[in-house]
Every structure is written in C-alpha cells, then in structure tokens.
GROMACS .gro file of C-alpha atoms in nm:
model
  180
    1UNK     CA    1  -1.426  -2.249  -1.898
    2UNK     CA    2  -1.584  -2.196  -1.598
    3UNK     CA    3  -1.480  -1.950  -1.288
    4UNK     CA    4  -1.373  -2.094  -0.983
    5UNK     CA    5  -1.390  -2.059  -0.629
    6UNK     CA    6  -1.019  -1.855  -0.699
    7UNK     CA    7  -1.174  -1.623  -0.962
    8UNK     CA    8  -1.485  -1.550  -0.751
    9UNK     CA    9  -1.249  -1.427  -0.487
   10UNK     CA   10  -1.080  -1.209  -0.719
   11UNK     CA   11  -1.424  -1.054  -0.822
   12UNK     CA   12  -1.509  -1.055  -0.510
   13UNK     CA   13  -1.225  -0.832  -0.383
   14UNK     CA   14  -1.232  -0.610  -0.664
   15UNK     CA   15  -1.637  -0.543  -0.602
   16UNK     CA   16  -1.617  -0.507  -0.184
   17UNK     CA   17  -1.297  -0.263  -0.244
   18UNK     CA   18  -1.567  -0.063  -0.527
   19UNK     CA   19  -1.822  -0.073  -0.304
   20UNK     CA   20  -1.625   0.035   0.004
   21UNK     CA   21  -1.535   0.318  -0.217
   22UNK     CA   22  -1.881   0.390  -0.329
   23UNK     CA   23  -1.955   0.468   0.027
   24UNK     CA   24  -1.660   0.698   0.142
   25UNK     CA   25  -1.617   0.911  -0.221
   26UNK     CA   26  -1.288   0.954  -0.415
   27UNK     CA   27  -1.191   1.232  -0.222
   28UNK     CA   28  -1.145   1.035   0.137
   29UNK     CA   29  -1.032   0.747  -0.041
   30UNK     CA   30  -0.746   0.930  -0.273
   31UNK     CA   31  -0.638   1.120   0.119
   32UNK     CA   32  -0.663   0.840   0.292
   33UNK     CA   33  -0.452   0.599   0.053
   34UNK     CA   34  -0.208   0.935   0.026
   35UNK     CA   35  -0.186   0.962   0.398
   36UNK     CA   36  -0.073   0.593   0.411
   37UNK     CA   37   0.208   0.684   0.192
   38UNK     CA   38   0.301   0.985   0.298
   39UNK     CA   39   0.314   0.814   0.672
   40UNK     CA   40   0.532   0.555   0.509
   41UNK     CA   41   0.767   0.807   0.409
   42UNK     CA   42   0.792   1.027   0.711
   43UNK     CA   43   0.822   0.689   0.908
   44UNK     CA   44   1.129   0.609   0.626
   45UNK     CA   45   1.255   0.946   0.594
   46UNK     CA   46   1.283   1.054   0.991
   47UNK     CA   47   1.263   0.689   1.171
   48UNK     CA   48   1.681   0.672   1.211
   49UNK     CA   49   1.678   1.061   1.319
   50UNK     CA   50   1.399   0.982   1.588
   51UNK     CA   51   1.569   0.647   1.701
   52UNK     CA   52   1.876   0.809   1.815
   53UNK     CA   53   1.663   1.078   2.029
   54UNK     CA   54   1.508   0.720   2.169
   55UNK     CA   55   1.868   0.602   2.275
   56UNK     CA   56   1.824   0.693   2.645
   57UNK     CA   57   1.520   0.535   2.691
   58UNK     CA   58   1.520   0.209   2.469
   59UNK     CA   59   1.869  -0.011   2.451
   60UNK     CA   60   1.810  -0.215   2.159
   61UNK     CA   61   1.884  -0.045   1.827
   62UNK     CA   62   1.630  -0.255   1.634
   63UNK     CA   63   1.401  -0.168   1.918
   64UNK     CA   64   1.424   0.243   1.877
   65UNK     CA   65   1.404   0.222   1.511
   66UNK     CA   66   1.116  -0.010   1.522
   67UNK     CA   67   0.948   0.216   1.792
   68UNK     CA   68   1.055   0.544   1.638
   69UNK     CA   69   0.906   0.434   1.259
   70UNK     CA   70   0.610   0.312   1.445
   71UNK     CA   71   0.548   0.594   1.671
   72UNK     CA   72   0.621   0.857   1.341
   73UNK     CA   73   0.363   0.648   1.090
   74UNK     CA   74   0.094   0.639   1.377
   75UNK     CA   75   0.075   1.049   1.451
   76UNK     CA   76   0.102   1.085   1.103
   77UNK     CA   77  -0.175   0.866   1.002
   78UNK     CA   78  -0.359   1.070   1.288
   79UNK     CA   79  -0.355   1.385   1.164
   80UNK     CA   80  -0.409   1.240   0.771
   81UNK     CA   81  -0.732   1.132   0.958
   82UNK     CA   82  -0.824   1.468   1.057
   83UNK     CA   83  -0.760   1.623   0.757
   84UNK     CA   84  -0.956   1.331   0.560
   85UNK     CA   85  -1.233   1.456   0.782
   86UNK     CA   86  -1.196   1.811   0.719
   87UNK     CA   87  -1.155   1.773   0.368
   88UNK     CA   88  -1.420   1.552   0.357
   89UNK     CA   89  -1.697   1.795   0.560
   90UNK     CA   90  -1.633   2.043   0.305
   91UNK     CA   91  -1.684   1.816   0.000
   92UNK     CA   92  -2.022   1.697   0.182
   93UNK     CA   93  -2.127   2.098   0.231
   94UNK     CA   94  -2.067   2.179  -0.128
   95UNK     CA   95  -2.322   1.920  -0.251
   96UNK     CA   96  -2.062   1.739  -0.463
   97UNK     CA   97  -2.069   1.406  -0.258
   98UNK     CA   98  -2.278   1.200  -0.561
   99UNK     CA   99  -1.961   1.294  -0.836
  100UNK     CA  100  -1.754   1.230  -0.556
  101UNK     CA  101  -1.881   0.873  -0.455
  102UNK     CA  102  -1.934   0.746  -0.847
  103UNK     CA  103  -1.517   0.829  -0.892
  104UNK     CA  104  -1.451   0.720  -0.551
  105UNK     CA  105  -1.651   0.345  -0.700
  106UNK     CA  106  -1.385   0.393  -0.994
  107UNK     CA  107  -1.110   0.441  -0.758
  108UNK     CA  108  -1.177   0.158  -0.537
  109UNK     CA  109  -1.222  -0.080  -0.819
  110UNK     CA  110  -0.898   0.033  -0.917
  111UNK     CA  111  -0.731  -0.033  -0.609
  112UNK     CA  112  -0.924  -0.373  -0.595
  113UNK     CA  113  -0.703  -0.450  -0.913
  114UNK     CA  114  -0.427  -0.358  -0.748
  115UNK     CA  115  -0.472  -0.548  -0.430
  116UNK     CA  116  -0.540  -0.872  -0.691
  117UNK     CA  117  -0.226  -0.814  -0.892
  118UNK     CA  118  -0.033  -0.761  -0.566
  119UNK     CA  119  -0.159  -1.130  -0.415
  120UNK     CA  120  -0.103  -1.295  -0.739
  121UNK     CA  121   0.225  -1.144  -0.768
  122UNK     CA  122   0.317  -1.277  -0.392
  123UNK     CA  123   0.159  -1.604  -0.467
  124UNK     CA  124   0.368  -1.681  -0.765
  125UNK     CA  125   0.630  -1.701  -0.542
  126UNK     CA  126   0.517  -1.929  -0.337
  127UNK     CA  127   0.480  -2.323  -0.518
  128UNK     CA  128   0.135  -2.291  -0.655
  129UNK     CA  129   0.152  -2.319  -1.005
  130UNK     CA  130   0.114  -2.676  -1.047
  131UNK     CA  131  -0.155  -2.653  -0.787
  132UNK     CA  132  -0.517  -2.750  -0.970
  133UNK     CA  133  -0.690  -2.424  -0.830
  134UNK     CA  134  -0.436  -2.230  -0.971
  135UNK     CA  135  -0.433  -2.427  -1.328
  136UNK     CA  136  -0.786  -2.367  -1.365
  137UNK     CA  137  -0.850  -2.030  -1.299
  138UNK     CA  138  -0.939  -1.852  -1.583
  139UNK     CA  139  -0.866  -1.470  -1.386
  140UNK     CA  140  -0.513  -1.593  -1.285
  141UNK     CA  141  -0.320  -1.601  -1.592
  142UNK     CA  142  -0.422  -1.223  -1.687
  143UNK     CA  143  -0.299  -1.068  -1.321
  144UNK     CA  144  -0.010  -1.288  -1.333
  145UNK     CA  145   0.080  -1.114  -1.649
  146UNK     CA  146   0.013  -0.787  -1.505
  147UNK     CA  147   0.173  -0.891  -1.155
  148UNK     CA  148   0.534  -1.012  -1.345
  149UNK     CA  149   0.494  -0.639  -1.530
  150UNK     CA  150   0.453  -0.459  -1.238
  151UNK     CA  151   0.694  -0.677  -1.034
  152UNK     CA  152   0.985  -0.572  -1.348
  153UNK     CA  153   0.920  -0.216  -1.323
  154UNK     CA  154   0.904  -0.164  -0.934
  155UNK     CA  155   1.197  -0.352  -0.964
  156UNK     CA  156   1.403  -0.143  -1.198
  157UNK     CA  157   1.286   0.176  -1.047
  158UNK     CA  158   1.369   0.090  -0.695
  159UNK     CA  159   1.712  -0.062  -0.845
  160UNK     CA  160   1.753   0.301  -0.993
  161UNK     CA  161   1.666   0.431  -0.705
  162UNK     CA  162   1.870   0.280  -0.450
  163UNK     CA  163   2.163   0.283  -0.734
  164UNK     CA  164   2.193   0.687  -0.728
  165UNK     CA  165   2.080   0.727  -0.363
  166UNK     CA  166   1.733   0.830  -0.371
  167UNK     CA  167   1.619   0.562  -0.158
  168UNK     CA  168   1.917   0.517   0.084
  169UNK     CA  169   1.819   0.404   0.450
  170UNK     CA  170   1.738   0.664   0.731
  171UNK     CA  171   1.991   0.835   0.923
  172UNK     CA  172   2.073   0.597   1.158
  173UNK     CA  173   1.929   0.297   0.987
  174UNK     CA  174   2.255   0.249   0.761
  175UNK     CA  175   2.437   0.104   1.037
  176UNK     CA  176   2.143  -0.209   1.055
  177UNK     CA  177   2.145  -0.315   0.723
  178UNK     CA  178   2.365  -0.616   0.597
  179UNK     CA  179   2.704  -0.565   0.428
  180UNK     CA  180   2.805  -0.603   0.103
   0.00000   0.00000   0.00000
C-alpha cells in the first residue's frame, strides 16, 4: 500500500522536528522542552497564590488566575531562556556541539513521535475514522495504537494522581472548579 498525503505529513513532522533539533543540539532542546514544563508547573503550582495578590487590581476571579498563570509561565520561560543560552555558550566553548547536535537529531525525532501520537490521539476523537484519508493511511493505525496506550496510562496516572492529592488545584483555584 501506498503512503498518502496523511502519512507524508506524519514523516514530514517527525523529519522538520529532527532537523530543527539537528540545528539547536540536545542540550538546548532537553532545557528548553524542561523549561516548558517546569513553567507549566510553577504557573500550576503558584497561579491561585499569585491571583489572590491580583485581587485589588483585577475583579474577575477567572481573570487573576488567568493573568497570574500567564504572567508566572511567561518570566519563567524567560529566565529558562537565559539559562538555555548560558548553558548552551558553554557547551559551544567546550567543542562538544557535533555529539551534542547528532543526540539533539535523536531527540527531536523523538519528540516528532510524540507530537504524531499526540494529533492522532486528539484526532481519534474527533469522527474521522470512517473518513477515506484516515482508512488508507498506512502510518495511522501504528500511532493510533501507541496514542490509545499512551492515552490509558496518562490516564491512570493522572487518576492516581488527582485520587491521593498530588495533583490538586492551586491555592485559590479550588474554589473555580465544578462540584461533585
């Protein structure tokens, strides 16, 4: 069977995200995808804390805890930025930046599977699987089998999670959410 125009995007995505990689080196890739998560989590963690100190200046709840995650993920992806480029100087002075760009190539292709599985797995929800583009793509049935994997054990562990209070909302995010 022959690839179509869905499976060529798929390569596609995989080989720009390599590529991409190739160019910046594992080390500014790995920071820079762990600076998005650790600004993810300081935005989680301390977004209900910073909302409250926001009460005298913005009325609408939704609106300080909106602004305060916002204003807490921005900084921090700011100063992940500057250490990126710190880090990254150093790796460039030590000579190491060809060992550094071949796993950084690994990485991204990595993280090009990843962004596949992820859009397969959000597509699947949506009607498409009587659609003939997504019958005839021979790619699609392997990352929908990874993407339904994935999908059960994110959802167990976050289940877990939220079960034993690891993941409970921000301090002064509880109040926002729906009740049982």
């Amino acid at each position: 069977m022959a690839f179509t125009w869905v499976d060529w995007t798929m390569i596609g995505i995989i080989v720009i995200s390599s590529l991409i990689s190739l160019s910046r080196g594992f080390v500014k890739e790995a920071l820079s995808l762990l600076t998005w998560i650790v600004a993810g989590a300081v935005a989680w963690m301390f977004g209900g804390a910073l909302a409250e100190r926001l009460a005298p200046y913005i009325q609408l709840p939704s609106g300080r805890v909106i602004a305060a995650c916002a204003l807490l993920f921005v900084v921090t992806l700011l100063l992940g930025a500057l250490v990126n480029f710190l880090i990254g100087e150093l790796v460039r002075v030590t000579g190491m930046s060809g060992t550094d760009r071949v796993l950084g190539m690994a990485f991204g292709g990595a993280r090009g599977v990843l962004l596949v599985v992820l859009l397969v797995g959000l597509l699947s929800l949506a009607p498409v699987q009587q659609d003939p583009w997504w019958q005839q793509s021979v790619l699609l049935p392997h990352f929908l089998l990874v993407a339904d994997w994935s999908k059960n054990i994110v959802l167990n562990l976050a289940g877990h999670w939220f079960a034993s209070g690891q993941l409970a909302p921000p301090v002064g995010m509880g109040s926002m959410l729906p009740s049982q």
